[in-house]
């Protein structure tokens, strides 16, 4: 039964992650993915090993091929490049699809890792009356398989899913050290995967404290006889402490060795004994930090200026997991912790303190990220495997109470279980519907070619993908596209240009909420644009004419299919979740 259940979960995970990887029909509508695809295509395979490790000559180094601002790791791109060359897929469109396939594969492997990790964590847990421990690993794997944000990320060729898999793999092998006889092997594997995570993105450093603390706590064996002999207690304590420090040092040295192999371009020089960080990379990180605050006029940062600290929680609740899945995850976290506190003993090898550390790390990191300026769900993807573990405990707890309340009716008990499965699948299925239908921007482009006259003047917005896209079904039509500088400061020069373009154009296309969804939240910074967006969205002609002299009326809306069943207010969900693969497109006509 367990094998059949695991097989079904595997099929479900594959279905959600590999469904329509070419969701944007080769239009490259994810900006970060578009950038990474350009970097990967521009790379050239080194002729030899020496060239690979030469930071100044290697054509795998982004800073040597014209990309002077680069803040990601290089390993996922290098892996994709080598495979693309081997498979003869080394062109702009095919590299993108191959990258998405590898991204989906990495996240699929995380489903298996969640199952194996949960087995480790429940292995030495004494039975608690409301848990059937043997099913919890399967339930956790199921919970991760249907988690929406990992499903979405698996459709993008970015470094995030690689990072997530490698980080969680490093954690898994640290846990394996606790009861495994192969101490050095698991230490080696954990450091290997942590280095791969770090080579994928510098954010991997967040898992390092958890790994090191667990490594420090394990293998703590005091000689009980010596413990009570005061003369030798400090000697035993000192020996154990030195052992711990030694293994921490070995772990970090392994990590350093592997990171020099998998991303030598983090460093300024080729010498293994010179750990100086690459100056270009360091400057790129500094620039990114400077752009991530409310004092700069950087368009992607506008959405975060007035985002409350609970914004990340709301996005996770409504989108990343979904309301029901989030509630079950929270219940599971609570009982996950309580169950181990009930069984708390002094034996660290039985995971009891480890469990507390896991919960503490997840909660502290989530709260920490909630108070950062950029509160993006993207920076919490590596929490989702842990959410899945909590979710498995939450489902198991609910199953217990469903059967406890209906002891004499086993049919009702099993029926309610399947009802719960169905409820948990609602949001993942609704969300995944976006991959069954044409992308809203593609759909809107087809409509434009079909319904608008040739040489029509269409307005798009700065920092967004303008429409129509150059689709094959253009019917021989061509349009004049102008760009509104919506993110420029609201000065007289900008507003004069806005008026001229709005009076000149025939149609105004909002291809996402990137502009109005961000600018409208900071009216003190964009007083005129905020008023204009309000008048435009409400189709208030009188106010529009006062501001720009003309009026635009909405004539067509393109929305994701699941909006027919559920639609959250646009200011509740960050644009990272909506803009790339399922934006709402609004088409306005001047009257």
XYZ file of C-alpha atoms in Angstrom:
591
model
C 0.000 0.000 0.000
C 2.839 2.396 0.864
C 4.568 1.708 -2.463
C 1.354 2.331 -4.393
C 0.734 5.559 -2.441
C 4.278 6.761 -3.095
C 3.883 5.951 -6.796
C 0.648 7.962 -6.972
C 2.290 10.897 -5.188
C 5.196 10.698 -7.640
C 2.818 10.782 -10.617
C 0.975 13.744 -9.079
C 4.246 15.628 -8.525
C 5.329 14.970 -12.121
C 1.975 16.127 -13.456
C 2.076 19.433 -11.576
C 5.729 20.219 -12.341
C 6.187 19.145 -15.956
C 2.820 20.345 -17.214
C 3.341 22.659 -20.236
C 6.891 23.869 -19.617
C 6.568 26.100 -22.685
C 3.742 28.024 -20.995
C 4.658 31.356 -22.659
C 5.100 29.922 -26.161
C 8.775 30.986 -26.421
C 8.069 34.660 -25.678
C 10.279 34.598 -22.545
C 7.852 36.492 -20.334
C 9.729 36.006 -17.056
C 12.323 38.848 -16.864
C 14.804 37.090 -14.544
C 14.543 33.910 -16.574
C 15.017 35.944 -19.745
C 18.228 37.376 -18.311
C 19.571 33.968 -17.224
C 18.739 32.514 -20.642
C 20.753 35.281 -22.330
C 23.679 34.648 -19.973
C 23.561 30.888 -20.587
C 23.370 31.278 -24.346
C 26.314 33.699 -24.326
C 28.513 31.266 -22.403
C 31.147 29.216 -24.189
C 32.486 25.860 -23.005
C 36.153 26.133 -21.888
C 38.699 24.241 -23.945
C 40.336 22.725 -20.879
C 40.178 22.530 -17.089
C 42.742 25.276 -16.658
C 40.590 27.725 -18.607
C 37.522 26.731 -16.547
C 39.247 27.759 -13.315
C 40.728 30.936 -14.769
C 38.399 33.717 -13.637
C 39.895 36.197 -16.079
C 39.618 34.024 -19.215
C 36.745 31.605 -18.720
C 33.766 32.338 -20.952
C 31.512 30.747 -18.339
C 32.160 33.740 -16.117
C 29.286 36.247 -16.690
C 31.639 39.177 -16.108
C 33.763 38.066 -19.086
C 30.863 37.908 -21.549
C 29.341 41.346 -21.042
C 27.142 40.847 -17.970
C 28.715 43.186 -15.457
C 25.792 43.061 -13.041
C 25.274 39.459 -11.940
C 24.087 38.424 -8.463
C 23.179 34.751 -8.938
C 25.219 31.596 -8.651
C 26.568 30.030 -11.815
C 26.136 26.268 -11.337
C 22.554 25.856 -12.718
C 23.554 27.837 -15.821
C 26.763 25.884 -16.373
C 24.908 22.588 -15.945
C 22.283 23.719 -18.454
C 24.935 24.946 -20.891
C 26.877 21.669 -20.912
C 23.676 19.674 -21.416
C 22.438 22.066 -24.102
C 25.657 21.654 -26.067
C 25.579 17.867 -25.650
C 21.907 17.631 -26.669
C 22.241 20.202 -29.488
C 19.804 22.547 -27.776
C 22.187 25.492 -27.547
C 19.891 28.238 -28.795
C 17.812 30.906 -27.088
C 14.487 29.040 -27.086
C 15.715 25.510 -26.449
C 18.065 26.484 -23.626
C 15.119 28.105 -21.893
C 12.976 24.947 -22.131
C 15.877 22.724 -21.063
C 16.474 25.007 -18.071
C 12.807 24.742 -17.106
C 12.973 20.948 -17.400
C 15.990 20.807 -15.076
C 14.269 23.216 -12.686
C 11.176 20.977 -12.606
C 13.374 17.914 -12.115
C 15.147 19.503 -9.150
C 11.837 20.304 -7.490
C 10.488 16.822 -8.221
C 13.510 15.319 -6.449
C 12.606 17.455 -3.453
C 9.342 15.491 -3.144
C 11.426 12.332 -2.641
C 13.725 14.126 -0.194
C 10.766 15.350 1.869
C 9.555 11.747 2.132
C 12.978 10.453 3.215
C 13.605 13.306 5.640
C 10.240 12.856 7.336
C 10.998 9.136 7.687
C 14.211 10.048 9.490
C 12.423 12.464 11.803
C 9.685 9.974 12.727
C 11.982 6.962 12.957
C 12.831 7.286 16.631
C 9.658 9.063 17.725
C 7.648 7.019 20.203
C 4.043 6.550 19.160
C 1.695 9.330 20.150
C -1.976 8.352 20.292
C -3.164 10.772 17.611
C -0.449 9.973 15.066
C 0.012 7.003 12.765
C 3.685 7.661 12.164
C 4.152 5.285 9.236
C 1.862 7.416 7.053
C 3.318 10.826 7.915
C 6.244 10.640 5.417
C 3.764 9.889 2.624
C 1.481 12.720 3.729
C 4.421 15.145 3.848
C 5.517 14.117 0.346
C 1.930 14.598 -0.841
C 1.784 18.035 0.792
C 4.954 19.155 -0.985
C 3.825 17.644 -4.289
C 0.752 19.917 -4.264
C 2.373 23.065 -2.819
C 1.636 25.831 -5.295
C 4.695 28.058 -5.062
C 7.155 25.200 -5.683
C 4.919 24.118 -8.595
C 5.103 27.609 -10.063
C 8.873 27.915 -9.505
C 9.402 24.554 -11.221
C 8.088 26.168 -14.425
C 10.795 28.860 -14.376
C 14.428 28.590 -15.456
C 15.782 30.413 -12.425
C 18.231 29.366 -9.723
C 15.548 29.057 -7.027
C 14.491 25.416 -7.411
C 18.116 24.260 -7.696
C 18.894 26.235 -4.566
C 15.908 24.738 -2.748
C 16.809 21.139 -3.625
C 20.505 21.458 -2.788
C 19.832 23.265 0.506
C 17.355 20.646 1.646
C 19.664 17.811 0.520
C 22.461 19.261 2.659
C 20.073 19.302 5.623
C 18.941 15.719 4.941
C 22.487 14.322 4.998
C 23.255 16.216 8.194
C 20.287 14.429 9.762
C 21.498 11.077 8.448
C 24.694 11.492 10.446
C 22.749 11.094 13.693
C 22.030 7.378 13.402
C 24.165 6.334 10.463
C 27.454 4.503 10.822
C 28.773 6.330 7.762
C 29.611 9.550 9.558
C 32.284 10.856 7.182
C 30.304 9.902 4.054
C 27.200 11.825 5.179
C 29.323 14.749 6.340
C 30.935 14.754 2.895
C 27.568 14.584 1.089
C 26.024 17.348 3.191
C 28.930 19.672 2.480
C 28.815 18.675 -1.203
C 25.143 19.630 -1.555
C 25.559 22.796 0.501
C 28.347 23.848 -1.858
C 26.063 23.180 -4.851
C 23.388 25.315 -3.170
C 25.873 28.113 -2.591
C 27.065 27.762 -6.189
C 23.427 28.269 -7.233
C 22.716 31.318 -5.104
C 24.378 33.075 -2.202
C 21.124 32.764 -0.189
C 22.183 29.187 0.637
C 24.068 30.693 3.574
C 20.776 30.842 5.497
C 20.741 27.039 5.971
C 24.351 26.932 7.178
C 23.660 27.883 10.841
C 21.033 25.119 11.121
C 23.388 22.541 9.593
C 26.315 23.582 11.784
C 24.301 23.636 15.018
C 22.932 20.148 14.333
C 26.416 18.935 13.469
C 27.703 20.440 16.711
C 25.006 18.704 18.766
C 25.295 15.212 17.332
C 27.723 12.552 18.440
C 27.696 13.908 21.984
C 28.651 10.894 24.061
C 29.779 11.406 27.648
C 31.293 8.525 29.554
C 28.774 8.276 32.432
C 31.353 6.925 34.838
C 33.736 9.731 34.037
C 30.896 12.211 34.251
C 30.610 11.688 37.994
C 34.348 11.774 38.532
C 35.012 15.451 38.830
C 38.685 14.993 38.121
C 38.006 13.745 34.579
C 34.808 15.613 33.710
C 36.538 18.656 32.256
C 38.952 16.456 30.359
C 36.062 14.538 28.725
C 34.202 17.771 28.052
C 37.274 19.330 26.438
C 37.912 16.277 24.256
C 34.318 16.256 23.041
C 34.413 19.992 22.376
C 37.610 19.659 20.348
C 36.054 16.805 18.361
C 33.068 18.983 17.548
C 35.213 21.917 16.483
C 37.305 19.594 14.334
C 34.259 18.199 12.501
C 32.858 21.701 11.986
C 36.194 22.684 10.488
C 36.218 19.608 8.240
C 32.652 20.369 7.089
C 33.524 23.954 6.193
C 36.715 22.871 4.413
C 34.750 20.386 2.330
C 32.293 23.168 1.480
C 35.073 25.544 0.498
C 36.730 22.889 -1.664
C 33.503 22.129 -3.545
C 32.490 25.751 -3.999
C 35.871 26.422 -5.603
C 35.018 23.671 -8.098
C 31.367 24.423 -8.848
C 31.553 28.212 -8.855
C 35.160 29.419 -9.038
C 33.878 32.801 -10.248
C 32.818 33.808 -6.747
C 36.543 34.357 -6.158
C 38.981 36.898 -7.506
C 41.905 34.533 -8.069
C 42.392 30.923 -9.120
C 44.573 30.010 -6.184
C 42.805 27.708 -3.737
C 44.609 29.426 -0.873
C 43.397 32.902 -1.816
C 39.724 33.243 -0.743
C 39.282 36.873 -1.846
C 35.780 37.435 -3.213
C 35.354 38.474 -6.835
C 35.198 42.275 -6.809
C 32.629 42.416 -9.602
C 30.337 40.001 -7.765
C 30.770 41.919 -4.525
C 29.936 45.194 -6.264
C 26.853 43.602 -7.854
C 25.591 42.489 -4.435
C 26.233 45.969 -3.023
C 24.302 47.529 -5.913
C 21.398 45.144 -5.358
C 21.293 46.074 -1.666
C 21.321 49.776 -2.538
C 18.430 49.276 -4.959
C 16.401 47.381 -2.352
C 15.223 50.289 -0.231
C 12.550 52.966 -0.330
C 14.945 55.824 -1.071
C 15.604 54.947 -4.727
C 13.480 55.284 -7.850
C 13.954 51.689 -8.923
C 10.721 50.283 -10.449
C 10.884 46.725 -8.979
C 11.306 48.216 -5.496
C 8.181 50.394 -5.637
C 5.833 47.533 -4.733
C 7.671 46.988 -1.421
C 7.679 50.576 -0.153
C 4.385 50.382 1.730
C 4.162 46.586 2.042
C 3.242 45.758 5.679
C 5.271 43.216 7.653
C 2.445 40.691 7.309
C 2.532 40.978 3.503
C 4.701 37.872 3.167
C 2.379 35.952 5.460
C -0.631 36.967 3.357
C 1.062 35.899 0.113
C 2.001 32.531 1.620
C -1.485 32.082 3.053
C -3.408 33.066 -0.080
C -1.084 31.961 -2.872
C 2.047 30.052 -1.878
C 0.156 27.338 0.010
C -3.492 28.334 -0.177
C -5.748 29.018 2.847
C -6.674 25.415 3.722
C -3.173 24.078 3.113
C -1.692 26.904 5.188
C -4.031 26.197 8.116
C -3.139 22.489 8.060
C 0.564 23.392 7.883
C 0.157 25.609 10.954
C -1.705 22.872 12.841
C 1.022 20.428 11.866
C 3.789 22.751 13.047
C 2.116 23.025 16.445
C 1.584 19.289 16.912
C 4.893 18.455 15.299
C 6.570 20.398 18.064
C 4.236 19.232 20.841
C 4.622 15.555 19.943
C 8.356 15.792 20.384
C 8.101 17.822 23.569
C 5.912 15.068 24.991
C 8.671 12.573 24.227
C 11.479 14.877 25.247
C 14.464 13.087 26.737
C 18.109 13.830 27.226
C 19.211 11.651 24.311
C 19.980 14.062 21.523
C 20.359 11.185 19.047
C 16.571 10.736 19.117
C 16.056 14.054 17.348
C 14.089 15.805 20.096
C 16.271 18.893 20.316
C 16.748 18.771 16.534
C 13.006 19.174 16.041
C 12.944 22.248 18.213
C 15.826 23.719 16.191
C 13.992 23.069 12.903
C 10.858 24.840 14.109
C 12.915 27.679 15.576
C 14.873 28.141 12.333
C 11.745 28.164 10.153
C 9.863 30.616 12.384
C 12.822 32.940 12.976
C 13.726 33.081 9.277
C 10.124 33.711 8.212
C 9.756 36.531 10.751
C 13.138 37.947 9.754
C 12.170 37.965 6.070
C 8.806 39.534 6.917
C 10.608 42.581 8.320
C 12.955 43.007 5.339
C 12.255 45.682 2.768
C 11.819 43.075 0.015
C 9.250 40.668 1.437
C 9.174 38.389 -1.578
C 7.796 34.867 -1.467
C 10.802 34.016 -3.642
C 13.071 34.256 -0.597
C 11.076 31.637 1.299
C 11.093 28.816 -1.249
C 13.572 26.833 0.861
C 11.053 26.791 3.721
C 8.507 24.830 1.701
C 10.068 21.376 2.306
C 9.767 22.122 6.026
C 6.201 23.383 5.537
C 5.512 20.012 3.895
C 6.841 18.118 6.921
C 4.559 20.167 9.165
C 1.717 19.619 6.698
C 2.145 15.844 6.924
C 1.740 16.004 10.698
C -1.258 18.319 10.308
C -3.060 15.977 7.891
C -2.338 12.992 10.140
C -3.728 14.830 13.158
C -6.940 15.772 11.310
C -7.315 12.173 10.085
C -7.061 10.961 13.662
C -9.803 13.273 14.896
C -12.080 12.463 11.972
C -11.854 8.786 12.887
C -11.945 9.419 16.639
C -15.223 11.314 16.376
C -16.716 8.553 14.212
C -15.326 5.414 15.850
C -18.323 3.294 14.898
C -18.465 4.427 11.281
C -15.294 3.469 9.425
C -16.886 4.288 6.044
C -17.537 7.873 7.130
C -13.975 8.094 8.441
C -12.441 7.064 5.100
C -14.929 9.160 3.145
C -13.933 12.290 5.083
C -10.278 11.542 4.455
C -10.797 11.602 0.707
C -12.856 14.775 1.059
C -9.871 16.361 2.799
C -7.543 15.233 0.003
C -9.913 16.813 -2.497
C -10.052 20.086 -0.536
C -6.255 20.228 -0.408
C -6.071 19.680 -4.174
C -8.492 22.496 -5.056
C -6.013 25.382 -5.040
C -3.150 23.476 -6.778
C -5.541 22.321 -9.523
C -7.055 25.773 -9.967
C -3.635 27.386 -10.113
C -2.266 24.778 -12.546
C -5.124 25.589 -14.921
C -3.013 28.542 -16.112
C -0.788 26.004 -17.893
C -3.736 24.454 -19.757
C -4.767 27.712 -21.436
C -2.865 30.271 -23.535
C -0.912 32.862 -21.603
C -3.068 35.948 -21.070
C -0.560 38.158 -22.917
C -0.508 35.778 -25.885
C -4.309 35.625 -25.861
C -4.518 39.428 -25.694
C -2.013 39.757 -28.565
C -4.090 37.472 -30.784
C -7.175 39.545 -29.996
C -5.341 42.772 -30.868
C -4.205 41.455 -34.243
C -7.692 40.229 -34.996
C -9.689 43.294 -33.874
C -7.547 46.433 -34.177
C -6.867 48.253 -37.427
C -3.469 48.324 -39.084
C -1.060 51.109 -37.949
C -3.075 51.710 -34.771
C -1.099 53.527 -32.062
C -0.943 51.429 -28.868
C 0.456 52.537 -25.521
C 2.452 50.251 -23.261
C 4.238 50.948 -19.997
C 7.859 51.290 -19.042
C 9.314 48.242 -17.240
C 6.622 45.900 -18.528
C 6.213 43.665 -21.583
C 4.388 45.671 -24.217
C 1.685 44.172 -26.421
C 1.019 42.874 -28.948
C 3.679 40.172 -28.907
C 5.119 39.278 -32.349
C 2.961 36.197 -32.836
C 2.721 34.336 -36.153
C -0.998 35.089 -36.488
C -0.382 38.794 -37.004
C -2.591 38.834 -40.142
C -0.059 41.094 -41.823
C -0.813 43.905 -39.386
C 1.662 46.281 -37.781
C 1.149 48.679 -34.907
C 2.945 51.717 -33.616
C 3.824 51.093 -29.970
C 4.721 53.944 -27.597
C 5.980 53.580 -24.019
C 4.558 55.597 -21.122
C 7.233 56.549 -18.525
C 4.955 55.637 -15.618
C 7.772 54.988 -13.110
C 9.526 58.312 -13.686
C 9.085 60.934 -10.931
C 5.845 62.916 -11.260
C 7.396 66.139 -12.555
C 6.175 68.536 -15.255
C 8.375 66.986 -17.940
C 6.987 63.498 -17.335
C 3.403 64.669 -17.181
C 3.690 66.667 -20.381
C 4.983 63.551 -22.150
C 2.181 61.467 -20.621
C -0.440 63.885 -21.934
C 1.064 63.954 -25.414
C 1.222 60.187 -25.712
C -2.246 59.590 -24.245
C -3.782 62.158 -26.603
C -1.901 60.736 -29.578
C -2.661 57.036 -29.034
C -5.748 55.001 -29.887
C -5.434 52.236 -27.278
C -3.777 51.785 -23.905
C -2.779 48.245 -22.861
C -1.973 47.360 -19.247
C -0.255 43.997 -19.762
C -0.004 43.387 -15.998
C -0.501 45.168 -12.690
C 3.219 45.933 -12.411
C 2.618 49.663 -12.873
C -0.763 50.424 -11.335
C -0.453 47.728 -8.682
C 2.755 49.274 -7.326
C 2.404 52.989 -8.001
C -1.085 53.234 -6.519
C 0.252 52.103 -3.124
C 2.552 55.133 -2.796
C 0.408 58.191 -3.707
C 2.749 60.519 -1.802
C 5.533 59.576 -4.230
C 3.352 59.407 -7.358
C 0.454 61.808 -6.671
C -0.512 62.361 -10.331
C 0.014 58.769 -11.503
C -1.969 57.441 -8.523
C -4.874 59.749 -9.330
C -4.721 58.857 -13.001
C -4.663 55.089 -12.353
C -7.636 55.451 -10.045
C -9.569 57.390 -12.669
C -8.545 54.932 -15.416
C -9.444 51.774 -13.505
C -12.766 53.283 -12.418
C -13.351 54.550 -15.977
C -13.997 58.028 -14.614
C -13.901 60.136 -17.771
C -14.291 63.458 -16.014
C -11.197 62.958 -13.862
C -9.202 61.500 -16.740
C -9.909 64.572 -18.875
C -8.885 66.893 -16.053
C -5.565 65.072 -15.714
C -4.596 64.301 -19.339
C -7.298 65.836 -21.557
C -8.709 62.546 -22.932
C -10.675 59.557 -21.672
C -10.015 55.825 -22.056
C -12.662 53.134 -21.558
C -11.942 49.476 -20.898
C -13.048 47.277 -23.786
C -11.424 43.917 -23.002
C -10.058 41.977 -20.014
C -7.908 38.845 -20.132
C -7.620 36.955 -16.861
C -6.347 33.531 -15.766
C -8.965 30.780 -15.863
C -9.001 30.271 -12.092
C -10.195 33.873 -11.627
C -13.639 32.536 -12.512
C -13.630 30.683 -9.198
C -11.325 32.693 -6.959
C -9.824 36.174 -7.233
C -7.871 37.924 -4.534
C -7.553 41.713 -4.407
C -4.515 42.714 -6.465
C -2.853 44.564 -3.607
C -2.918 41.420 -1.413
C -0.614 39.372 -3.651
C 2.861 40.466 -4.703
C 3.555 40.871 -8.404
C 6.253 38.162 -8.262
C 3.443 35.611 -8.092
C 1.113 37.017 -10.741
C 3.017 39.044 -13.351
C 5.146 36.373 -15.030
C 2.875 33.455 -15.919
C -0.691 34.711 -15.371
C -1.056 38.512 -15.362
C -4.371 40.268 -15.863
C -4.320 42.194 -19.160
C -6.570 45.238 -19.556
C -7.187 46.914 -22.925
C -8.520 50.486 -23.017
C -9.771 52.480 -26.000
C -9.682 56.247 -26.315
C -13.149 57.731 -26.750
